[in-house]
PDB file of C-alpha atoms and ligand atoms in Angstrom:
ATOM      1  CA  MET A 221     -18.041   0.505  90.018  1.00 91.00           C
ATOM      2  CA  GLN A 222     -21.747   1.059  89.833  1.00 94.00           C
ATOM      3  CA  ASP A 223     -23.726   0.246  86.696  1.00 94.00           C
ATOM      4  CA  ILE A 224     -24.226   3.951  85.982  1.00 96.00           C
ATOM      5  CA  GLU A 225     -20.463   4.556  86.153  1.00 96.00           C
ATOM      6  CA  ARG A 226     -19.808   1.703  83.742  1.00 96.00           C
ATOM      7  CA  GLU A 227     -22.475   3.048  81.381  1.00 96.00           C
ATOM      8  CA  LEU A 228     -21.031   6.571  81.537  1.00 97.00           C
ATOM      9  CA  LEU A 229     -17.534   5.272  80.700  1.00 97.00           C
ATOM     10  CA  ILE A 230     -18.885   3.359  77.692  1.00 97.00           C
ATOM     11  CA  GLN A 231     -20.687   6.494  76.471  1.00 97.00           C
ATOM     12  CA  GLN A 232     -17.581   8.635  76.989  1.00 97.00           C
ATOM     13  CA  VAL A 233     -15.400   6.161  75.077  1.00 98.00           C
ATOM     14  CA  ASN A 234     -17.920   5.971  72.220  1.00 97.00           C
ATOM     15  CA  ALA A 235     -17.949   9.779  72.011  1.00 97.00           C
ATOM     16  CA  VAL A 236     -14.137  10.096  72.012  1.00 97.00           C
ATOM     17  CA  LEU A 237     -13.542   7.295  69.476  1.00 97.00           C
ATOM     18  CA  ASP A 238     -16.398   8.353  67.175  1.00 95.00           C
ATOM     19  CA  ASN A 239     -15.123   9.843  63.880  1.00 89.00           C
ATOM     20  CA  GLU A 240     -11.488   8.936  64.625  1.00 96.00           C
ATOM     21  CA  PRO A 241     -10.296   6.032  62.478  1.00 97.00           C
ATOM     22  CA  ASN A 242      -6.690   5.902  63.688  1.00 97.00           C
ATOM     23  CA  ALA A 243      -6.296   2.662  65.652  1.00 97.00           C
ATOM     24  CA  ILE A 244      -3.254   3.805  67.669  1.00 97.00           C
ATOM     25  CA  ALA A 245      -4.795   7.151  68.610  1.00 98.00           C
ATOM     26  CA  ASN A 246      -7.985   5.383  69.694  1.00 98.00           C
ATOM     27  CA  ALA A 247      -6.037   2.771  71.676  1.00 98.00           C
ATOM     28  CA  ALA A 248      -4.085   5.502  73.471  1.00 98.00           C
ATOM     29  CA  ASN A 249      -7.206   7.449  74.407  1.00 98.00           C
ATOM     30  CA  LEU A 250      -9.080   4.308  75.449  1.00 98.00           C
ATOM     31  CA  CYS A 251      -6.231   3.389  77.836  1.00 98.00           C
ATOM     32  CA  ALA A 252      -6.182   6.910  79.274  1.00 98.00           C
ATOM     33  CA  LEU A 253      -9.958   6.910  79.817  1.00 98.00           C
ATOM     34  CA  ILE A 254      -9.958   3.477  81.465  1.00 98.00           C
ATOM     35  CA  PHE A 255      -6.992   4.255  83.721  1.00 98.00           C
ATOM     36  CA  ALA A 256      -8.532   7.546  84.863  1.00 97.00           C
ATOM     37  CA  SER A 257     -12.047   6.154  85.381  1.00 97.00           C
ATOM     38  CA  VAL A 258     -11.736   2.577  86.641  1.00 98.00           C
ATOM     39  CA  PRO A 259     -10.541   2.280  90.239  1.00 97.00           C
ATOM     40  CA  ARG A 260      -7.965  -0.209  91.565  1.00 97.00           C
ATOM     41  CA  LEU A 261      -5.936  -0.776  88.387  1.00 98.00           C
ATOM     42  CA  ASN A 262      -2.159  -0.698  88.013  1.00 97.00           C
ATOM     43  CA  TRP A 263      -1.878  -1.278  84.251  1.00 98.00           C
ATOM     44  CA  VAL A 264      -4.035  -1.123  81.123  1.00 98.00           C
ATOM     45  CA  GLY A 265      -2.796  -1.474  77.588  1.00 98.00           C
ATOM     46  CA  PHE A 266      -2.904  -2.950  74.123  1.00 98.00           C
ATOM     47  CA  TYR A 267      -0.799  -5.645  72.526  1.00 98.00           C
ATOM     48  CA  PHE A 268      -1.069  -6.005  68.744  1.00 98.00           C
ATOM     49  CA  LEU A 269      -0.631  -9.306  66.947  1.00 98.00           C
ATOM     50  CA  GLU A 270       2.282  -9.459  64.491  1.00 97.00           C
ATOM     51  CA  GLY A 271       2.576 -12.953  63.066  1.00 97.00           C
ATOM     52  CA  ASP A 272       2.528 -15.199  66.109  1.00 97.00           C
ATOM     53  CA  THR A 273       3.759 -12.557  68.560  1.00 98.00           C
ATOM     54  CA  LEU A 274       1.904  -9.914  70.563  1.00 98.00           C
ATOM     55  CA  VAL A 275       3.771  -6.590  70.464  1.00 98.00           C
ATOM     56  CA  LEU A 276       3.223  -3.840  73.034  1.00 98.00           C
ATOM     57  CA  GLY A 277       1.023  -0.917  71.996  1.00 98.00           C
ATOM     58  CA  PRO A 278      -0.303   2.148  73.847  1.00 98.00           C
ATOM     59  CA  PHE A 279      -0.674   1.678  77.606  1.00 98.00           C
ATOM     60  CA  GLN A 280      -0.928   3.374  80.991  1.00 98.00           C
ATOM     61  CA  GLY A 281       1.142   2.117  83.901  1.00 97.00           C
ATOM     62  CA  LYS A 282       4.679   0.928  84.456  1.00 96.00           C
ATOM     63  CA  LEU A 283       7.123  -0.293  81.820  1.00 96.00           C
ATOM     64  CA  ALA A 284       5.887  -3.566  80.298  1.00 96.00           C
ATOM     65  CA  CYS A 285       7.212  -6.561  78.354  1.00 95.00           C
ATOM     66  CA  THR A 286       7.332  -5.713  74.653  1.00 97.00           C
ATOM     67  CA  ARG A 287       6.762  -9.157  73.106  1.00 98.00           C
ATOM     68  CA  ILE A 288       4.556 -12.093  74.157  1.00 98.00           C
ATOM     69  CA  PRO A 289       4.341 -15.233  71.981  1.00 98.00           C
ATOM     70  CA  VAL A 290       0.833 -16.539  71.230  1.00 98.00           C
ATOM     71  CA  GLY A 291       0.049 -19.277  73.731  1.00 97.00           C
ATOM     72  CA  GLN A 292       2.166 -17.764  76.491  1.00 97.00           C
ATOM     73  CA  GLY A 293       1.031 -15.752  79.505  1.00 97.00           C
ATOM     74  CA  VAL A 294      -2.554 -14.660  80.049  1.00 98.00           C
ATOM     75  CA  CYS A 295      -2.392 -12.451  76.936  1.00 98.00           C
ATOM     76  CA  GLY A 296      -1.042 -15.122  74.597  1.00 98.00           C
ATOM     77  CA  SER A 297      -3.498 -17.677  76.016  1.00 98.00           C
ATOM     78  CA  ALA A 298      -6.468 -15.337  75.396  1.00 98.00           C
ATOM     79  CA  VAL A 299      -5.401 -15.106  71.750  1.00 98.00           C
ATOM     80  CA  ALA A 300      -4.891 -18.874  71.437  1.00 98.00           C
ATOM     81  CA  GLN A 301      -8.307 -19.574  72.984  1.00 97.00           C
ATOM     82  CA  GLY A 302     -10.099 -16.698  71.214  1.00 97.00           C
ATOM     83  CA  GLU A 303     -11.952 -15.671  74.357  1.00 97.00           C
ATOM     84  CA  THR A 304     -11.700 -13.321  77.329  1.00 98.00           C
ATOM     85  CA  LEU A 305      -9.653 -14.616  80.241  1.00 98.00           C
ATOM     86  CA  ARG A 306     -10.567 -13.320  83.706  1.00 98.00           C
ATOM     87  CA  ILE A 307      -7.961 -14.389  86.230  1.00 98.00           C
ATOM     88  CA  ASP A 308      -8.791 -13.869  89.909  1.00 97.00           C
ATOM     89  CA  ASN A 309      -5.258 -14.659  91.091  1.00 97.00           C
ATOM     90  CA  VAL A 310      -2.452 -14.419  88.555  1.00 97.00           C
ATOM     91  CA  HIS A 311      -0.153 -16.458  90.806  1.00 96.00           C
ATOM     92  CA  GLY A 312      -2.414 -19.417  90.204  1.00 95.00           C
ATOM     93  CA  PHE A 313      -2.227 -19.073  86.404  1.00 95.00           C
ATOM     94  CA  ASP A 314       0.390 -21.387  84.964  1.00 92.00           C
ATOM     95  CA  GLY A 315       2.695 -19.316  82.747  1.00 92.00           C
ATOM     96  CA  HIS A 316       1.574 -15.877  83.904  1.00 94.00           C
ATOM     97  CA  ILE A 317       4.090 -13.233  82.785  1.00 94.00           C
ATOM     98  CA  ALA A 318       4.770 -10.757  85.599  1.00 92.00           C
ATOM     99  CA  CYS A 319       5.554  -7.482  83.820  1.00 87.00           C
ATOM    100  CA  ASP A 320       4.522  -5.460  86.870  1.00 87.00           C
ATOM    101  CA  THR A 321       5.036  -7.425  90.075  1.00 90.00           C
ATOM    102  CA  ALA A 322       2.159  -5.479  91.672  1.00 91.00           C
ATOM    103  CA  SER A 323      -0.391  -7.299  89.484  1.00 93.00           C
ATOM    104  CA  GLU A 324      -2.629  -9.735  91.363  1.00 94.00           C
ATOM    105  CA  SER A 325      -5.606 -10.169  89.033  1.00 98.00           C
ATOM    106  CA  GLU A 326      -5.969  -9.685  85.303  1.00 98.00           C
ATOM    107  CA  LEU A 327      -8.542  -9.497  82.534  1.00 98.00           C
ATOM    108  CA  VAL A 328      -7.560  -9.950  78.884  1.00 98.00           C
ATOM    109  CA  VAL A 329      -9.998  -9.318  76.027  1.00 98.00           C
ATOM    110  CA  PRO A 330      -8.928 -10.588  72.588  1.00 98.00           C
ATOM    111  CA  LEU A 331      -9.623  -8.053  69.830  1.00 98.00           C
ATOM    112  CA  ILE A 332     -11.466 -10.038  67.180  1.00 97.00           C
ATOM    113  CA  LYS A 333     -13.033  -8.632  64.002  1.00 95.00           C
ATOM    114  CA  HIS A 334     -13.990 -10.480  60.823  1.00 91.00           C
ATOM    115  CA  GLU A 335     -12.776 -13.689  62.500  1.00 91.00           C
ATOM    116  CA  LYS A 336      -9.257 -12.281  62.756  1.00 95.00           C
ATOM    117  CA  VAL A 337      -7.459 -11.564  66.025  1.00 97.00           C
ATOM    118  CA  TRP A 338      -5.824  -8.112  65.955  1.00 98.00           C
ATOM    119  CA  GLY A 339      -4.438  -8.146  69.488  1.00 98.00           C
ATOM    120  CA  VAL A 340      -5.605  -7.882  73.077  1.00 98.00           C
ATOM    121  CA  LEU A 341      -6.756  -5.320  75.612  1.00 98.00           C
ATOM    122  CA  ASP A 342      -5.032  -6.223  78.899  1.00 98.00           C
ATOM    123  CA  ILE A 343      -6.137  -4.856  82.285  1.00 98.00           C
ATOM    124  CA  ASP A 344      -4.233  -5.541  85.526  1.00 98.00           C
ATOM    125  CA  SER A 345      -5.148  -4.895  89.156  1.00 98.00           C
ATOM    126  CA  PRO A 346      -3.036  -4.990  92.319  1.00 97.00           C
ATOM    127  CA  HIS A 347      -6.022  -6.674  94.061  1.00 97.00           C
ATOM    128  CA  GLN A 348      -7.044 -10.309  93.769  1.00 97.00           C
ATOM    129  CA  GLN A 349     -10.543 -10.991  92.367  1.00 97.00           C
ATOM    130  CA  ARG A 350     -10.776  -7.374  91.190  1.00 98.00           C
ATOM    131  CA  PHE A 351     -12.882  -8.153  88.095  1.00 98.00           C
ATOM    132  CA  ASP A 352     -16.412  -9.547  88.132  1.00 97.00           C
ATOM    133  CA  GLU A 353     -18.727 -10.497  85.287  1.00 97.00           C
ATOM    134  CA  GLN A 354     -20.065  -6.944  84.956  1.00 97.00           C
ATOM    135  CA  ASP A 355     -16.504  -5.633  84.610  1.00 97.00           C
ATOM    136  CA  GLN A 356     -15.821  -8.246  81.948  1.00 98.00           C
ATOM    137  CA  ILE A 357     -18.919  -7.193  79.981  1.00 98.00           C
ATOM    138  CA  MET A 358     -17.884  -3.530  80.227  1.00 98.00           C
ATOM    139  CA  PHE A 359     -14.315  -4.160  79.026  1.00 98.00           C
ATOM    140  CA  GLU A 360     -15.618  -6.323  76.173  1.00 98.00           C
ATOM    141  CA  GLN A 361     -17.905  -3.443  75.159  1.00 98.00           C
ATOM    142  CA  LEU A 362     -15.008  -0.972  75.316  1.00 98.00           C
ATOM    143  CA  ALA A 363     -12.896  -3.294  73.166  1.00 98.00           C
ATOM    144  CA  ALA A 364     -15.819  -3.610  70.722  1.00 98.00           C
ATOM    145  CA  SER A 365     -16.011   0.194  70.502  1.00 98.00           C
ATOM    146  CA  TRP A 366     -12.298   0.348  69.621  1.00 98.00           C
ATOM    147  CA  LEU A 367     -12.780  -2.376  66.970  1.00 98.00           C
ATOM    148  CA  ALA A 368     -15.850  -0.666  65.499  1.00 97.00           C
ATOM    149  CA  ASN A 369     -14.268   2.775  65.206  1.00 96.00           C
ATOM    150  CA  SER A 370     -10.681   1.968  64.255  1.00 97.00           C
ATOM    151  CA  GLU A 371      -9.346   1.341  60.768  1.00 95.00           C
ATOM    152  CA  LEU A 372      -7.467  -1.948  61.011  1.00 94.00           C
ATOM    153  CA  LYS A 373      -4.615  -2.524  58.590  1.00 83.00           C
ATOM    154  CA  HIS A 374      -3.285  -5.930  57.657  1.00 71.00           C
TER     155      HIS A 374
HETATM  156  N1  SME B 487       0.580 -10.493  82.604  1.00 95.69           N
HETATM  157  C1  SME B 487       0.542 -10.576  81.162  1.00 95.69           C
HETATM  158  C2  SME B 487       1.706  -9.867  80.535  1.00 95.69           C
HETATM  159  C3  SME B 487       1.439  -8.447  80.187  1.00 95.69           C
HETATM  160  S1  SME B 487       1.513  -7.433  81.524  1.00 95.69           S
HETATM  161  O1  SME B 487       0.476  -7.773  82.483  1.00 95.69           O
HETATM  162  C4  SME B 487       1.404  -5.856  81.068  1.00 95.69           C
HETATM  163  C5  SME B 487       0.478 -12.027  80.712  1.00 95.69           C
HETATM  164  O2  SME B 487       0.624 -12.945  81.520  1.00 95.69           O
HETATM  165  O3  SME B 487       0.284 -12.237  79.522  1.00 95.69           O
END
């Protein structure tokens, strides 16, 4: 993706999420916008934290695992570490959970607001080394837009 394409997607997401407080509706539309706009992806979706388990939320792509314990897989590790994990080759990640066997690289952004983790935004690609630093920054900005616009309930 070119910088201008990334910028346009961020603007589009901000416009769609603006004035809509429903977290699930915003998550669903964010997944749809990412999946339609970002090339070379096979899965994008949300997992929401319930206790010490991530539970599947809105997504685009094939059927996915519904529950991931914190600390397990790329998603659970991103929550445990409180930072984005960008994995060039999922086969080299100890404990990777293969929901879709097509996935080769993965980027997981933890959704953190007021020092609380609400879940993760998980993006998978069927190509190794699909995500670079600019992609990571863009997905972190998209996640921040979801956090800023959505009403989060305890
Ligand atoms: N690969 C993830 C599991 C979720 S799927 O990719 C949709 C993980 O290792 O946590």
